Amino acid sequence: MPSPTYVPVVQNGVALTPTSVTVDPGPVAIVGETDTDDVLTVKVDDDAFNQLVVNANGRVELGGGDAPPDVALFRDGSVRLHTTNTFVTEGDLVLDVAGGGLFVREGANARSGVATLVAGAATVNTTEVTANSRIQLTSQADGGTVGFLRVSARVAGTSFTITSSSGTDTSTVAWFMVEPAS
């Protein structure tokens, strides 16, 4: 029996009706009229919403079926993969090319930044700090009489304090904060 060139796809007796479907003998091409058209959706029969939505532009949206999809994975410009929520991996995160790196945005309520010591101390205000935060410190520009650095205090959800062993340390200190995985 010859291979069909078109196989109708049906769900609950309703035929799939995209703008075009091509099977020639390569992969199936599903083309939407606009880049935001949903070209593929997957839903469990009793769910209120789709669990998987693929837009014509390649955006993949995922949800639990009890609400609209709440996570998306998509290309956001030049050679970047973007997610709208937290990305979790059960394996390693590998930067496989020399020169690749980790970029962390700095600013208000950040997990990375710089602080300038005044009389050997600086308070960093960030709502991101927790009782379990692991905070790394390193001097970026030595000033005054340099001492060793430590986190001497923290208020979860508010701030942490960097203190030098020298009360006359005026160094500029970079800090980077991570959380242990649960």
Short mmCIF file of C-alpha atoms in Angstrom, two decimals, residues 56-144:
data_model
loop_
_atom_site.label_atom_id
_atom_site.label_comp_id
_atom_site.label_asym_id
_atom_site.label_seq_id
_atom_site.Cartn_x
_atom_site.Cartn_y
_atom_site.Cartn_z
CA ALA A 56 3.42 29.54 14.61
CA ASN A 57 6.49 31.52 15.74
CA GLY A 58 7.78 28.53 17.75
CA ARG A 59 6.71 29.79 21.19
CA VAL A 60 5.83 26.82 23.41
CA GLU A 61 3.36 27.46 26.25
CA LEU A 62 2.78 24.95 29.05
CA GLY A 63 0.20 24.68 31.80
CA GLY A 64 -1.47 22.23 34.13
CA GLY A 65 -4.83 22.11 32.36
CA ASP A 66 -6.77 23.73 35.20
CA ALA A 67 -5.83 27.28 34.11
CA PRO A 68 -4.40 28.86 30.95
CA PRO A 69 -0.74 28.03 30.25
CA ASP A 70 1.50 29.93 32.67
CA VAL A 71 5.00 29.08 31.41
CA ALA A 72 6.48 29.85 28.01
CA LEU A 73 9.70 28.98 26.22
CA PHE A 74 10.59 31.02 23.13
CA ARG A 75 13.30 32.74 21.09
CA ASP A 76 13.55 36.41 22.06
CA GLY A 77 15.85 37.97 19.52
CA SER A 78 19.27 37.04 18.35
CA VAL A 79 20.26 33.51 19.43
CA ARG A 80 18.59 33.64 22.86
CA LEU A 81 16.18 31.14 24.40
CA HIS A 82 13.86 32.77 26.94
CA THR A 83 11.43 31.52 29.57
CA THR A 84 8.81 33.58 31.39
CA ASN A 85 9.31 31.68 34.64
CA THR A 86 11.95 29.77 36.58
CA PHE A 87 14.01 27.25 34.62
CA VAL A 88 14.84 24.07 36.55
CA THR A 89 17.19 21.33 35.42
CA GLU A 90 17.71 17.97 37.09
CA GLY A 91 21.14 17.76 35.51
CA ASP A 92 24.04 20.12 35.14
CA LEU A 93 23.99 23.50 33.47
CA VAL A 94 26.90 23.43 31.04
CA LEU A 95 28.49 26.39 29.27
CA ASP A 96 30.22 24.36 26.57
CA VAL A 97 32.12 27.13 24.78
CA ALA A 98 35.03 29.09 26.24
CA GLY A 99 33.92 32.64 26.80
CA GLY A 100 30.31 31.71 27.57
CA GLY A 101 29.14 33.05 30.89
CA LEU A 102 26.44 33.70 33.42
CA PHE A 103 24.81 37.13 33.33
CA VAL A 104 22.85 38.39 36.35
CA ARG A 105 20.96 41.70 36.24
CA GLU A 106 21.85 44.12 39.00
CA GLY A 107 19.68 46.83 40.52
CA ALA A 108 16.99 47.16 43.17
CA ASN A 109 16.23 43.89 44.98
CA ALA A 110 18.86 42.01 43.00
CA ARG A 111 21.00 38.93 43.67
CA SER A 112 24.23 40.58 42.57
CA GLY A 113 25.74 44.03 43.00
CA VAL A 114 28.41 46.24 44.49
CA ALA A 115 28.58 48.15 47.75
CA THR A 116 31.09 50.69 49.03
CA LEU A 117 32.22 50.27 52.61
CA VAL A 118 32.07 53.27 54.93
CA ALA A 119 34.14 52.85 58.09
CA GLY A 120 34.45 49.14 57.28
CA ALA A 121 30.77 48.32 56.73
CA ALA A 122 27.91 48.57 54.23
CA THR A 123 24.26 47.54 54.39
CA VAL A 124 22.83 46.09 51.18
CA ASN A 125 19.06 46.44 50.84
CA THR A 126 17.47 43.60 48.88
CA THR A 127 14.21 41.76 49.40
CA GLU A 128 15.85 38.68 47.89
CA VAL A 129 18.01 37.82 50.91
CA THR A 130 16.85 34.86 53.02
CA ALA A 131 18.09 33.18 56.16
CA ASN A 132 19.68 30.53 53.90
CA SER A 133 21.23 32.81 51.25
CA ARG A 134 24.83 32.01 50.34
CA ILE A 135 26.52 35.39 49.81
CA GLN A 136 29.96 35.60 48.20
CA LEU A 137 32.02 38.78 48.65
CA THR A 138 35.13 40.06 46.89
CA SER A 139 36.85 43.43 46.76
CA GLN A 140 36.68 45.16 43.38
CA ALA A 141 38.66 48.26 44.34
CA ASP A 142 40.62 48.36 47.58
CA GLY A 143 40.29 51.46 49.71
CA GLY A 144 41.57 52.54 53.13
#
